[in-house]
Short mmCIF file of C-alpha atoms in Angstrom, two decimals:
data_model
loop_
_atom_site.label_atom_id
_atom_site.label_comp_id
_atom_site.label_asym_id
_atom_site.label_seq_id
_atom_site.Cartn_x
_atom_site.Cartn_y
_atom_site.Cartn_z
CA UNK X 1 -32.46 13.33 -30.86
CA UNK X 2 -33.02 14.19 -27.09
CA UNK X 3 -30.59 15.45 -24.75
CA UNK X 4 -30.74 12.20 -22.73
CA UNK X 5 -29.18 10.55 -26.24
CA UNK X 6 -26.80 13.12 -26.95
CA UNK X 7 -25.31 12.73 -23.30
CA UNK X 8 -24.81 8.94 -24.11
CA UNK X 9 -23.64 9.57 -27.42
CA UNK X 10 -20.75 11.66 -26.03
CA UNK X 11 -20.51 9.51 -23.08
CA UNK X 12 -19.75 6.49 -25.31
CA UNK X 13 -17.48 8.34 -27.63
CA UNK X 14 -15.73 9.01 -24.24
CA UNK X 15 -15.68 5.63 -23.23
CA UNK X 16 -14.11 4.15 -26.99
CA UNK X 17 -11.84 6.88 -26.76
CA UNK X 18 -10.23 5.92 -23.42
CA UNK X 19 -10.19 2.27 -23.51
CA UNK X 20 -8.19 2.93 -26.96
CA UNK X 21 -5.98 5.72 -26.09
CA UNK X 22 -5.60 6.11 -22.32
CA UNK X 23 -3.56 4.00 -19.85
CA UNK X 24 -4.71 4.19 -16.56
CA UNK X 25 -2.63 4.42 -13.39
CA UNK X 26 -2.76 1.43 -11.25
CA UNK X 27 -5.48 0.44 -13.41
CA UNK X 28 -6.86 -2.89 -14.86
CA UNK X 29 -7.95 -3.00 -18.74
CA UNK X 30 -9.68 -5.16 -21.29
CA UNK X 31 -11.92 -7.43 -20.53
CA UNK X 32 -14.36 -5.15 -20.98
CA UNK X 33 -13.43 -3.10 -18.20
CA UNK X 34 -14.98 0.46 -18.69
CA UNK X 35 -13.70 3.08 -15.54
CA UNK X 36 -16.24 5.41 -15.17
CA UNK X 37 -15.87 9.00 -16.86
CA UNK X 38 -15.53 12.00 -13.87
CA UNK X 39 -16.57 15.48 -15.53
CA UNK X 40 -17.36 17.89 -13.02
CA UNK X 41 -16.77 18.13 -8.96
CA UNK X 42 -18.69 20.47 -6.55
CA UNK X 43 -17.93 20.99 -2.81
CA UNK X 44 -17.91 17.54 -1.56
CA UNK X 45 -19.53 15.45 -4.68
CA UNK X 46 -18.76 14.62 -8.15
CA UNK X 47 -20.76 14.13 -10.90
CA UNK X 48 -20.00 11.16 -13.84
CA UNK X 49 -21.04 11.84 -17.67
CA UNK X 50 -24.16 10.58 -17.29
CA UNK X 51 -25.13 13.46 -14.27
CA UNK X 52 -25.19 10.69 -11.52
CA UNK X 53 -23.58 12.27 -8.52
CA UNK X 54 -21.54 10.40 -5.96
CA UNK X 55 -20.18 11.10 -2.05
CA UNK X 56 -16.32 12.09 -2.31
CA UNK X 57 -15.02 9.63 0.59
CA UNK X 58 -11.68 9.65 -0.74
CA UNK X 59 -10.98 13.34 -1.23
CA UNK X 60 -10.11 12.26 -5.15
CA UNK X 61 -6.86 10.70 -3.88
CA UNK X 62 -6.53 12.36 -0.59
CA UNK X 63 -6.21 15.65 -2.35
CA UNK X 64 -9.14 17.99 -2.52
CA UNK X 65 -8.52 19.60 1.23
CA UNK X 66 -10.75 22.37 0.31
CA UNK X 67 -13.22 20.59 -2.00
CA UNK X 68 -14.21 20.54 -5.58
CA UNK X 69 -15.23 23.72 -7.51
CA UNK X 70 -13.17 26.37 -5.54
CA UNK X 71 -13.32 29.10 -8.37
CA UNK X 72 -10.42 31.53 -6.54
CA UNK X 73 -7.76 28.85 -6.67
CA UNK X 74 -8.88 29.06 -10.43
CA UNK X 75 -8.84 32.15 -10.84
CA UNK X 76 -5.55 32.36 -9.07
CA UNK X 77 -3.76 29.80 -11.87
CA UNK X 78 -4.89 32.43 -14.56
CA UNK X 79 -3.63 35.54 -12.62
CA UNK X 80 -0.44 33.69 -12.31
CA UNK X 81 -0.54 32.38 -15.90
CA UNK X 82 -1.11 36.07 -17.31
CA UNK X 83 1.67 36.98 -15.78
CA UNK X 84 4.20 34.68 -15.75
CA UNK X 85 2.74 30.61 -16.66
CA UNK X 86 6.70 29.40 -16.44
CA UNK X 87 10.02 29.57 -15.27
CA UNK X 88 12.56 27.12 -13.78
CA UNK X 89 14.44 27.27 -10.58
CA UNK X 90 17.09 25.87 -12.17
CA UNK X 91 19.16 29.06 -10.60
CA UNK X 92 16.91 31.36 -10.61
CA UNK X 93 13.49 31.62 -8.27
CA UNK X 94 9.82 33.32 -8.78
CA UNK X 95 7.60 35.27 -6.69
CA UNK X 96 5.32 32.58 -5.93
CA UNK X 97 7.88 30.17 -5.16
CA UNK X 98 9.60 32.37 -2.46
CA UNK X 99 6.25 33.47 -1.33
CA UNK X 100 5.24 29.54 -0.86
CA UNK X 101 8.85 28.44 0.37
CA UNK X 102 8.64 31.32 3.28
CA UNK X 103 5.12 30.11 4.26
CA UNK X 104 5.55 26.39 4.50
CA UNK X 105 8.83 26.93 6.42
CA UNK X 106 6.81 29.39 8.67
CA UNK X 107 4.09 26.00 9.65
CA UNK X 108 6.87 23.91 9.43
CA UNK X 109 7.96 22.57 13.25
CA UNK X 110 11.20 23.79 14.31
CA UNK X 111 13.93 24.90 12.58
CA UNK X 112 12.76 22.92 9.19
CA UNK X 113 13.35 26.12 7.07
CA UNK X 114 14.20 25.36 3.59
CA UNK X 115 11.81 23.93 1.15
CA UNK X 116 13.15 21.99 -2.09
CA UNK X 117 9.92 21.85 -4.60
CA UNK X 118 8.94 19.01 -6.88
CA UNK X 119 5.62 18.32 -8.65
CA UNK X 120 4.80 15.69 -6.50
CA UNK X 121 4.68 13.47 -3.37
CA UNK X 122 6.71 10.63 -5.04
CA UNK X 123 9.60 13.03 -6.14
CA UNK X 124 9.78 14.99 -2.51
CA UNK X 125 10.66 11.47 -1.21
CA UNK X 126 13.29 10.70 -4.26
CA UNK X 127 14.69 14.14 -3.34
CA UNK X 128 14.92 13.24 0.56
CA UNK X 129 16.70 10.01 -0.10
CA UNK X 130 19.13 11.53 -2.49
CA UNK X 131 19.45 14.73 0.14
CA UNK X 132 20.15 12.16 2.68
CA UNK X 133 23.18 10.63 0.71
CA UNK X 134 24.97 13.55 -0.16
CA UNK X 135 24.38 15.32 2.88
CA UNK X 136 26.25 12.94 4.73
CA UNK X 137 29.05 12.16 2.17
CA UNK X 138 29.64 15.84 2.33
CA UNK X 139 29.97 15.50 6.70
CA UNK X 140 32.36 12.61 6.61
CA UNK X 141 30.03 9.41 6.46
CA UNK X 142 29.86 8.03 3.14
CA UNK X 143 28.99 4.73 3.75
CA UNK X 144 25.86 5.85 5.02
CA UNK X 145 23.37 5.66 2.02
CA UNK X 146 20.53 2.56 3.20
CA UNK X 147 17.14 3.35 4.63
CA UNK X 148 14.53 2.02 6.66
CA UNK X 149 10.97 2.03 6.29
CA UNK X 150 7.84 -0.31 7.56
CA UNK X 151 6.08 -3.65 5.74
CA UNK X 152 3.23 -2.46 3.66
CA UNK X 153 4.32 1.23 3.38
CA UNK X 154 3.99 2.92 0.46
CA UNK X 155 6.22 5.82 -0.14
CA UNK X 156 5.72 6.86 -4.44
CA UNK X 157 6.94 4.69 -7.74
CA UNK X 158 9.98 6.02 -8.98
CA UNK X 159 12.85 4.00 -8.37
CA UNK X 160 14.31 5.43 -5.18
CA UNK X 161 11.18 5.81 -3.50
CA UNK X 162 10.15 2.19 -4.54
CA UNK X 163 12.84 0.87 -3.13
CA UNK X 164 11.27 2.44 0.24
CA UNK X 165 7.75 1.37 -0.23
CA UNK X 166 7.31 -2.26 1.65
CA UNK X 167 4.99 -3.64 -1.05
CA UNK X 168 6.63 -6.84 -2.54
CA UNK X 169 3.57 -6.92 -4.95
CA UNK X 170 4.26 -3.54 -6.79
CA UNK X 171 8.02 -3.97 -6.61
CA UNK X 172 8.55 -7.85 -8.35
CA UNK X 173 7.80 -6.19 -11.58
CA UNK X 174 10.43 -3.51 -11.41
CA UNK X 175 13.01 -5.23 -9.73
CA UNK X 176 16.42 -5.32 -9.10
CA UNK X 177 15.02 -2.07 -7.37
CA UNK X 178 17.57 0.72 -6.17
CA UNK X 179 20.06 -0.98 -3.31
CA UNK X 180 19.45 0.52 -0.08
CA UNK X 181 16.02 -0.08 1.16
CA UNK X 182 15.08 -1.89 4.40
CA UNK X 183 12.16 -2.95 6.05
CA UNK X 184 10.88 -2.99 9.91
CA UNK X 185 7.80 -3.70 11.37
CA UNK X 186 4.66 -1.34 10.77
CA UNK X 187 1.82 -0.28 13.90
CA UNK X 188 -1.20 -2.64 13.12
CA UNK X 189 -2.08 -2.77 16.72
CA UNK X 190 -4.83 -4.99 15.67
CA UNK X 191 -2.89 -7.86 14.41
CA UNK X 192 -0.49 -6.86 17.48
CA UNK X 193 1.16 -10.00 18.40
CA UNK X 194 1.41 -11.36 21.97
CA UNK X 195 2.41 -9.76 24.67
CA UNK X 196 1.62 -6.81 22.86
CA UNK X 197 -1.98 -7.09 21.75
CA UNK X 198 -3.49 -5.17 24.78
CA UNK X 199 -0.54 -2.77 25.45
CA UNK X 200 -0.73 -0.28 22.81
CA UNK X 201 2.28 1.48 24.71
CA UNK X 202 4.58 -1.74 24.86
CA UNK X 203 3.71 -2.73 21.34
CA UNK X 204 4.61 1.10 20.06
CA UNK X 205 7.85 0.78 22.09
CA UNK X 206 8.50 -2.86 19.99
CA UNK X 207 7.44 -1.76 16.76
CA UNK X 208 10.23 1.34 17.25
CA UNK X 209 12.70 -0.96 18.52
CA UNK X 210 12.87 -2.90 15.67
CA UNK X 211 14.09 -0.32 13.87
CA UNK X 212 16.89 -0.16 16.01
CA UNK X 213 17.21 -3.46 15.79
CA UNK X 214 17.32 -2.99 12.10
CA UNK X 215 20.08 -0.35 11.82
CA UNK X 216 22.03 -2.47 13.75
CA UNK X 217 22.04 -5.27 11.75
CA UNK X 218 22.79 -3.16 8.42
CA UNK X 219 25.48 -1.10 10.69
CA UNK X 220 24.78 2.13 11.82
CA UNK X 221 27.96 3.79 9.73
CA UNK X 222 25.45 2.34 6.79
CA UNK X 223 22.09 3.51 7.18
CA UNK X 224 21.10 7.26 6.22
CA UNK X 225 17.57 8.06 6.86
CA UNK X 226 14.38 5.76 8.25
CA UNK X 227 11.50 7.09 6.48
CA UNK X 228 7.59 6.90 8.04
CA UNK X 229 4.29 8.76 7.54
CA UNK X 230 3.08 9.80 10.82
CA UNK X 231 -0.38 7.93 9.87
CA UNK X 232 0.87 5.09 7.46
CA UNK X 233 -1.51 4.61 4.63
CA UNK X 234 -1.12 1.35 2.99
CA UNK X 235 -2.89 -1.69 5.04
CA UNK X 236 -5.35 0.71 5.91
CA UNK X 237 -4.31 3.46 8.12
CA UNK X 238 -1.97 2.57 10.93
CA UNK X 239 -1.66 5.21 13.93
CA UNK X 240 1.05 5.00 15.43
CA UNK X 241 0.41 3.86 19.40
CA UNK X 242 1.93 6.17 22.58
CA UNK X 243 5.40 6.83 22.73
CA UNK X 244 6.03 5.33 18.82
CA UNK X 245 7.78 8.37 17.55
CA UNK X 246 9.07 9.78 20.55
CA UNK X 247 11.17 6.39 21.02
CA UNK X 248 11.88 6.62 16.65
CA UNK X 249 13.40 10.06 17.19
CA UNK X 250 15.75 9.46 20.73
CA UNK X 251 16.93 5.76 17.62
CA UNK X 252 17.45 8.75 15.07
CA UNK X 253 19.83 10.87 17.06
CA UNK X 254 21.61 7.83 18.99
CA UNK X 255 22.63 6.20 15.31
CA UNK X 256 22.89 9.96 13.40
CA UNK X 257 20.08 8.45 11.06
CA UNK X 258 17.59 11.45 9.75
CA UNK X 259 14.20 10.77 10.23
CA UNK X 260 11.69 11.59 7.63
CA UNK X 261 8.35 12.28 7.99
CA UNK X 262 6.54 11.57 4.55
CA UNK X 263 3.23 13.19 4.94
CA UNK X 264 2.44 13.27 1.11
CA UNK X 265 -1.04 12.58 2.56
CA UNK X 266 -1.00 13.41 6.22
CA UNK X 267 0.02 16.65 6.02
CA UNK X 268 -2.33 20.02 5.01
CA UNK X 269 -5.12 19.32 7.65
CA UNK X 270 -5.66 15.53 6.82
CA UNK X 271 -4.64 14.89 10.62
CA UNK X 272 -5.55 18.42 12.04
CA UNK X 273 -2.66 20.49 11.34
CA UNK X 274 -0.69 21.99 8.61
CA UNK X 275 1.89 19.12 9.33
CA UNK X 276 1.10 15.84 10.88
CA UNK X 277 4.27 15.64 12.82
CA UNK X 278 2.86 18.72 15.04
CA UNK X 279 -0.37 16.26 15.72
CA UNK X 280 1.77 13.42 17.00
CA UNK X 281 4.37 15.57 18.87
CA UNK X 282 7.70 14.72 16.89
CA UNK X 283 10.28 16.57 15.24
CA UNK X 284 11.75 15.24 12.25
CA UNK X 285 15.30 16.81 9.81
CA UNK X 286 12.54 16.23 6.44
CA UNK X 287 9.29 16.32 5.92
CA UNK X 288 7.82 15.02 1.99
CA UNK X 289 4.68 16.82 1.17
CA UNK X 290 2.50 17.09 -1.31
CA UNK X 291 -1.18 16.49 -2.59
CA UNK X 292 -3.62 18.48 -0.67
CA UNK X 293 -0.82 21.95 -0.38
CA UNK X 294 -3.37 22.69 -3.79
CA UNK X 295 -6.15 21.06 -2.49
CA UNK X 296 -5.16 19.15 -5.93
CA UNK X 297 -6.17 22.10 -8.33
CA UNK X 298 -2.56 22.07 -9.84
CA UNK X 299 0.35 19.49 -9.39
CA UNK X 300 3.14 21.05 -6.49
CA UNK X 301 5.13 18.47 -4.22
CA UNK X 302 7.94 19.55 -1.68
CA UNK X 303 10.89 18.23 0.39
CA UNK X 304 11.24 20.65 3.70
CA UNK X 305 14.84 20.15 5.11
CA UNK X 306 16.61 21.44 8.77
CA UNK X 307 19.16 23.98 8.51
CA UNK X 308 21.58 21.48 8.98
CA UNK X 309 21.25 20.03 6.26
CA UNK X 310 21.29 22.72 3.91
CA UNK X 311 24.34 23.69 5.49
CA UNK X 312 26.60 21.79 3.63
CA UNK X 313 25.04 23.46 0.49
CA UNK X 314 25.47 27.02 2.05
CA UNK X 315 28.88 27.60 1.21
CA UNK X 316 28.81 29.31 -2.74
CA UNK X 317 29.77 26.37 -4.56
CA UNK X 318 28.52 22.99 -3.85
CA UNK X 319 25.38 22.00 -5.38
CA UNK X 320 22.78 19.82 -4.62
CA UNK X 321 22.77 18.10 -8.39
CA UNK X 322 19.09 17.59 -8.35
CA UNK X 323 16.21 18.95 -9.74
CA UNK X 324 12.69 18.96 -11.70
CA UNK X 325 11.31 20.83 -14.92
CA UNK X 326 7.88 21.66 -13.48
CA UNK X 327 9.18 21.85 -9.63
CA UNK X 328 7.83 24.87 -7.98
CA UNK X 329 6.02 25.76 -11.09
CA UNK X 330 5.17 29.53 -10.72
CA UNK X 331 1.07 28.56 -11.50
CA UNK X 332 1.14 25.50 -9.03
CA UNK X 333 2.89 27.96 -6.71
CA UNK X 334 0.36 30.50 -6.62
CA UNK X 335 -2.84 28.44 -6.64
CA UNK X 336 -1.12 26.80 -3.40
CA UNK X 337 -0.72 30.28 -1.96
CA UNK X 338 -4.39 30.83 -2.48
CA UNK X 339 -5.41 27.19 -1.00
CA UNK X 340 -3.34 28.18 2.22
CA UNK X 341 -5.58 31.28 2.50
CA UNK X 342 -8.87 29.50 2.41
CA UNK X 343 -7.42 27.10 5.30
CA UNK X 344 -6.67 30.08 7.57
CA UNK X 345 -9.57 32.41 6.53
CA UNK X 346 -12.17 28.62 7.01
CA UNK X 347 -10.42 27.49 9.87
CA UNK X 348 -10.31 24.04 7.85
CA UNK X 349 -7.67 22.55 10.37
CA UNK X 350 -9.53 23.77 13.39
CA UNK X 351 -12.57 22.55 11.62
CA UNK X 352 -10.97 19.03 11.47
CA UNK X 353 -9.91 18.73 15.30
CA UNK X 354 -13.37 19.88 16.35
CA UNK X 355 -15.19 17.30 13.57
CA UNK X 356 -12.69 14.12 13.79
CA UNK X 357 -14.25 12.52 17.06
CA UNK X 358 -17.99 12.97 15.69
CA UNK X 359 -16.04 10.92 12.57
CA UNK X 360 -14.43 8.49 14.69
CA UNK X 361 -17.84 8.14 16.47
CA UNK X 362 -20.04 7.61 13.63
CA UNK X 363 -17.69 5.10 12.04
CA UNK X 364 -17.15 3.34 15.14
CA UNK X 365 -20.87 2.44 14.79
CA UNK X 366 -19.79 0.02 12.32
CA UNK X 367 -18.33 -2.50 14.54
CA UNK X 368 -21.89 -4.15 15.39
CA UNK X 369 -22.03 -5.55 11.23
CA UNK X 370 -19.89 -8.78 11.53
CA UNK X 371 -17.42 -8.09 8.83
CA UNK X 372 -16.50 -5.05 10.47
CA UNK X 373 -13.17 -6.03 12.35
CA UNK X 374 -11.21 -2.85 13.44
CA UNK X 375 -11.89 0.97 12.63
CA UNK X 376 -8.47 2.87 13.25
CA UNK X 377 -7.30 6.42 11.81
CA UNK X 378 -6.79 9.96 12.73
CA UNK X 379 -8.53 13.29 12.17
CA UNK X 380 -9.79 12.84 8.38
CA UNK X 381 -8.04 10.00 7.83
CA UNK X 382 -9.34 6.03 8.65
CA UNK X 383 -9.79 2.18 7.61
CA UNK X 384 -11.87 -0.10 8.43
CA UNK X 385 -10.48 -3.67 7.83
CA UNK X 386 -12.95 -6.74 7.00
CA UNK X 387 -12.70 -9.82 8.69
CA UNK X 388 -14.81 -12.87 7.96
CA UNK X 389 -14.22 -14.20 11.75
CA UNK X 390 -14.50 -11.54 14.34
CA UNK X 391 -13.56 -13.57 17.25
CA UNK X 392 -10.31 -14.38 15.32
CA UNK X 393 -9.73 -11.79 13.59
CA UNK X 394 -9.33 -14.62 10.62
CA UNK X 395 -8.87 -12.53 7.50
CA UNK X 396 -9.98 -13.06 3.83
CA UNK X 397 -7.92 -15.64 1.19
CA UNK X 398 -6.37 -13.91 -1.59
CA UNK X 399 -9.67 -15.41 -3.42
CA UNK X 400 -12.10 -14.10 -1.38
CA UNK X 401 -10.25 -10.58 -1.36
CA UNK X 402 -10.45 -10.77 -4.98
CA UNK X 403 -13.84 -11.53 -4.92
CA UNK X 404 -15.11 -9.08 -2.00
CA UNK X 405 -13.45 -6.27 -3.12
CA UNK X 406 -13.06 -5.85 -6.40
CA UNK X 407 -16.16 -8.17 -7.01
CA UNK X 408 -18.19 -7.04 -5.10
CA UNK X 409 -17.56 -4.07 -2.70
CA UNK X 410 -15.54 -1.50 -5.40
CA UNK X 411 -18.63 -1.22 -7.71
CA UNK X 412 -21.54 -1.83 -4.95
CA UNK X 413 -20.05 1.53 -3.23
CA UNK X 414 -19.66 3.30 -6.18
CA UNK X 415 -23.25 2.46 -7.60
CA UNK X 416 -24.40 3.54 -3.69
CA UNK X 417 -23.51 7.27 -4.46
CA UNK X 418 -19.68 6.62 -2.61
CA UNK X 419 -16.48 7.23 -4.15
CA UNK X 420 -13.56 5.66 -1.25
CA UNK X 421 -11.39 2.87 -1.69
CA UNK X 422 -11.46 -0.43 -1.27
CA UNK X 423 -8.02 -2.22 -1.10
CA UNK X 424 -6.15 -5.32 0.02
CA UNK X 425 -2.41 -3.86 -0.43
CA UNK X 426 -2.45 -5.81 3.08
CA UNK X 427 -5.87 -6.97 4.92
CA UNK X 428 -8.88 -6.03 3.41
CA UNK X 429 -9.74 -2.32 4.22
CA UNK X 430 -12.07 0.46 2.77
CA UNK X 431 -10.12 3.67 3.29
CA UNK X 432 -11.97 6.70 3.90
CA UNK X 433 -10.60 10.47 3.80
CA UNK X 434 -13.18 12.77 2.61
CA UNK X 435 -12.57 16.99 1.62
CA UNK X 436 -11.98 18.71 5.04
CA UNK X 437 -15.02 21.00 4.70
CA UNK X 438 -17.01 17.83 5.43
CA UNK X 439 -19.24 17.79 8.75
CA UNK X 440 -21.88 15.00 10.50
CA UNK X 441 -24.25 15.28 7.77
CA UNK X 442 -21.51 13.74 5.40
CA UNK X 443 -20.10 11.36 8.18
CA UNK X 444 -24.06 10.06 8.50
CA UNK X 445 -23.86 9.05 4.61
CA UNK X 446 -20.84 7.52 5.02
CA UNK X 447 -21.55 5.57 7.07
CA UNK X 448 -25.02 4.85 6.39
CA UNK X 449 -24.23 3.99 2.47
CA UNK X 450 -21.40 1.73 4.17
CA UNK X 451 -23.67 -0.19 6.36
CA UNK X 452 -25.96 -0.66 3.73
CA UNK X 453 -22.86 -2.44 1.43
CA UNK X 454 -20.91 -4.09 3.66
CA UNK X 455 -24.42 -5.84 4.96
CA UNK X 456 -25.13 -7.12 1.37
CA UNK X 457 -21.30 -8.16 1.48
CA UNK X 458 -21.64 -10.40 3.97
CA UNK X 459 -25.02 -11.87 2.83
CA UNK X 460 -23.21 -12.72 -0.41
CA UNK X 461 -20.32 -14.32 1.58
#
C-alpha cells in the first residue's frame, strides 16, 4: 500500500468517525454532508487531510491574530501546565491571571480597570448583562434590567446573550428567550434609507437616535445597558458612520444606561488597536473580549468593567454571584501573556493601520464584477455583499441565497485554495478577516481567487 492510500485510508476513517460521533456547531448533517477534516495550520494557510492547502481569509473564526503554528505560545501552555495546568478563581487568583488582568486593564481606554475572565466571547457578554443588573440594583435602580442592541447583531448563544443577538432565525428555536432584550436599528449605510442614503453623518446621527428613541419607549428607569460591537459583524460588517458613537455615548450618560462595547472580534488588532473602541474614539463602562487575546491557541474570554462599577463590589462582603470553571484558566492565561508579546515585539497592530488601506484598496477592485454591490469594513475586518441588480441594489430571494451561497459560492471558494465565509444571516455577504501578519501579497489572492468565483457565480446565475 502507498502512502497516497494510507492518507485516504485514515482520511476516511476520519470522515466515518465524525459524521457518527461529532456534532458540529452551526453545522448541517446527513445528507451526505462530509465537512472537510483541518489537521495542521502554518502562518497564514491550513492544510486538510489530504495535504491540499488553503488561504486563511477568515482567521479560523476571527481568531488566529498571530497566525497558525506559533510554537512559543505552545511552548508557553506547557511551561504553564508544568507548573501549575489548574486552579479556580473561585476566591483565590494565579500568577497568570493577575499578570493578564494588569495588562489588559493597562490597553484598556480610561479608567476600565478590572477584568472579570470567562472562557469565551459569549460568556464575557452573559457576565456584562448580569454585571449590569446587579450593579444597578445595588445603586438604587432596580427596575433597570432590559437592554438594547441592533437588528442582525449577533452577540454569543447562551441564553442571556441570545436574548441580545437580533437574529430572529437562531432565536425561534430557543425561545421564550431571557426577558429583557431590545432591538434598534443597525449602520448598513448601504441600504440607508432616504434622506439618509448620501449623508453618512445624518444617517449615523438616526441610527443612534433610535436608540434613544428606544429607551424611551421601554422607560429609561427600565433599561440597563445598550450593547454594540464597534464594527458589527453579522450582515456583513457594518462601520459605524461619523459621529455614531459619539452621539450613543452623550444617550448613555443622559438615560444612566452603560454602554458596552462587545469586541469579541474587534478587539486584539482586528481594527488596529488592542481595543476597537480606541479606533473609533469612544469610551464605553464594559468592554466583552475574547477570541484573538490567544490568537485562538487556548480558550480565554473577558468582561473589562469601570471602577464604578466594581465599586459596589469593593466593600468586603458583597459578591458578584457569578462565575466559570475554566475562567481565567492559569494555561489560557499564560499563552495570552505570550500572544500579547508577539503583538508588541511584531508591531502586529501598527502592522494593521499601515496594511488596512492597501486591503481596502485591493478589495475595492471588486466593485467592477456585477454582483459585487458594496465593500465596507475596517482595518482587518470587511464584507462584501452580493447583489443581483446593482443599480437597485435588489438583493437575492431566500432561494437564490440558498442556492448562491451554500450551492455554489461556500464550496467553489473553498476548492479555490480560500477558507472565508460566506453568509446570508442578513444580505448575502462573504466576510473576510484574515491573521494580522497578512500583507499585499495575501490581499492579491484574495482577491484574485474572489474574482475568479464570484465571476463563475454570476455566469451560473
Amino acid at each position: 500500500m502507498t502512502s497516497v492510500d494510507v492518507a485516504q485510508d485514515v482520511s476516511g476513517d476520519l470522515e466515518a468517525k465524525a459524521s457518527r460521533h461529532l456534532w458540529g456547531h452551526f453545522a448541517r448533517h446527513g445528507a451526505g454532508i462530509a465537512p472537510p477534516v483541518i489537521t495542521r495550520g502554518e502562518g497564514v494557510r491550513i492544510w486538510d487531510d489530504r495535504g491540499k492547502s488553503y488561504l486563511d481569509g477568515l482567521s479560523g473564526l476571527f481568531v488566529v491574530q498571530a497566525g497558525h503554528g506559533r510554537a512559543e505560545l505552545a511552548q508557553a501552555a506547557a511551561r504553564q501546565a508544568e507548573t501549575l495546568a489548574y486552579f479556580p478563581l473561585w476566591s483565590y487568583v494565579t500568577p497568570p491571571a493577575i499578570e493578564l488582568a494588569d495588562r489588559l486593564a493597562a490597553y484598556a481606554p480610561g479608567d476600565l480597570n478590572r477584568v472579570f475572565f470567562t472562557t469565551g466571547g459569549g460568556e464575557a457578554v452573559e457576565s456584562a448583562w448580569k454585571l449590569a443588573k446587579q450593579f444597578f440594583k445595588l445603586t438604587g435602580k432596580p427596575g433597570k434590567h432590559k437592554v438594547i442592541s441592533r437588528a442582525i447583531a449577533y452577540h454569543g448563544t447562551p441564553q442571556g446573550a441570545l436574548a441580545i443577538t437580533g437574529l430572529p432565525a437562531f432565536k425561534a428555536p430557543f425561545e421564550p428567550l431571557t426577558p429583557g432584550g431590545f432591538r434598534a436599528p443597525n449602520t448598513n449605510f448601504y441600504r440607508a434609507p432616504e434622506p439618509y442614503a448620501h449623508d453618512p453623518k445624518a444617517f449615523g446621527r438616526y441610527c443612534a437616535d433610535r436608540i434613544a428613541e428606544a429607551i424611551e419607549f421601554e422607560g429609561p428607569d427600565t433599561v440597563a445597558a445598550v450593547f454594540l460591537e464597534p464594527v458589527q459583524n453579522a450582515g456583513g460588517c457594518f462601520p459605524p458612520p461619523p459621529g455614531y458613537f459619539e452621539r450613543v455615548r452623550e444617550i448613555c450618560d443622559e438615560y444612566d444606561v452603560l454602554l458596552v462595547s462587545d469586541e469579541v472580534i474587534c478587539a486584539f488588532g482586528r481594527i488596529g488597536s488592542m481595543f476597537a473602541c480606541q479606533d473609533l474614539g469612544y469610551q464605553p463602562d464594559i468592554i466583552t473580549c475574547a477570541k484573538g487575546m490567544t490568537s485562538g491557541y487556548s480558550p480565554i474570554g473577558a468582561m473589562i468593567a469601570t471602577d464604578r462599577l466594581f465599586e459596589p463590589f469593593n466593600d468586603g462582603k458583597t459578591t458578584f454571584p457569578h462565575g466559570y470553571t475554566f475562567g481565567g484558566h492559569p494555561v489560557s492565561a499564560a499563552v495570552a501573556l505570550a500572544n500579547l508579546d508577539i503583538f508588541e515585539r511584531e508591531g502586529l497592530n501598527d502592522r494593521v493601520r499601515a496594511n488596512a488601506p492597501v486591503f481596502r484598496a485591493t478589495l475595492e477592485k471588486l466593485h467592477d464584477l456585477p454582483i459585487v454591490g458594496d465593500v465596507r469594513g475596517e482595518g482587518y475586518f470587511y464584507g462584501i455583499e452580493l447583489v443581483k441588480d446593482k443599480a437597485t441594489k435588489a438583493t437575492f430571494s431566500n432561494e437564490e441565497s440558498e442556492r448562491l451561497l451554500r450551492g455554489f459560492l461556500s464550496t467553489a471558494l473553498w476548492d479555490a485554495g480560500l477558507y472565508c465565509r460566506a453568509d446570508d444571516r442578513g444580505d448575502p455577504v462573504i466576510q473576510l478577516a484574515p491573521p494580522l501578519i497578512s500583507g499585499p501579497h495575501e490581499f492579491d489572492a484574495i482577491e484574485q481567487i474572489l474574482r475568479g468565483v464570484l465571476t463563475e457565480a454570476w455566469d451560473r446565475l
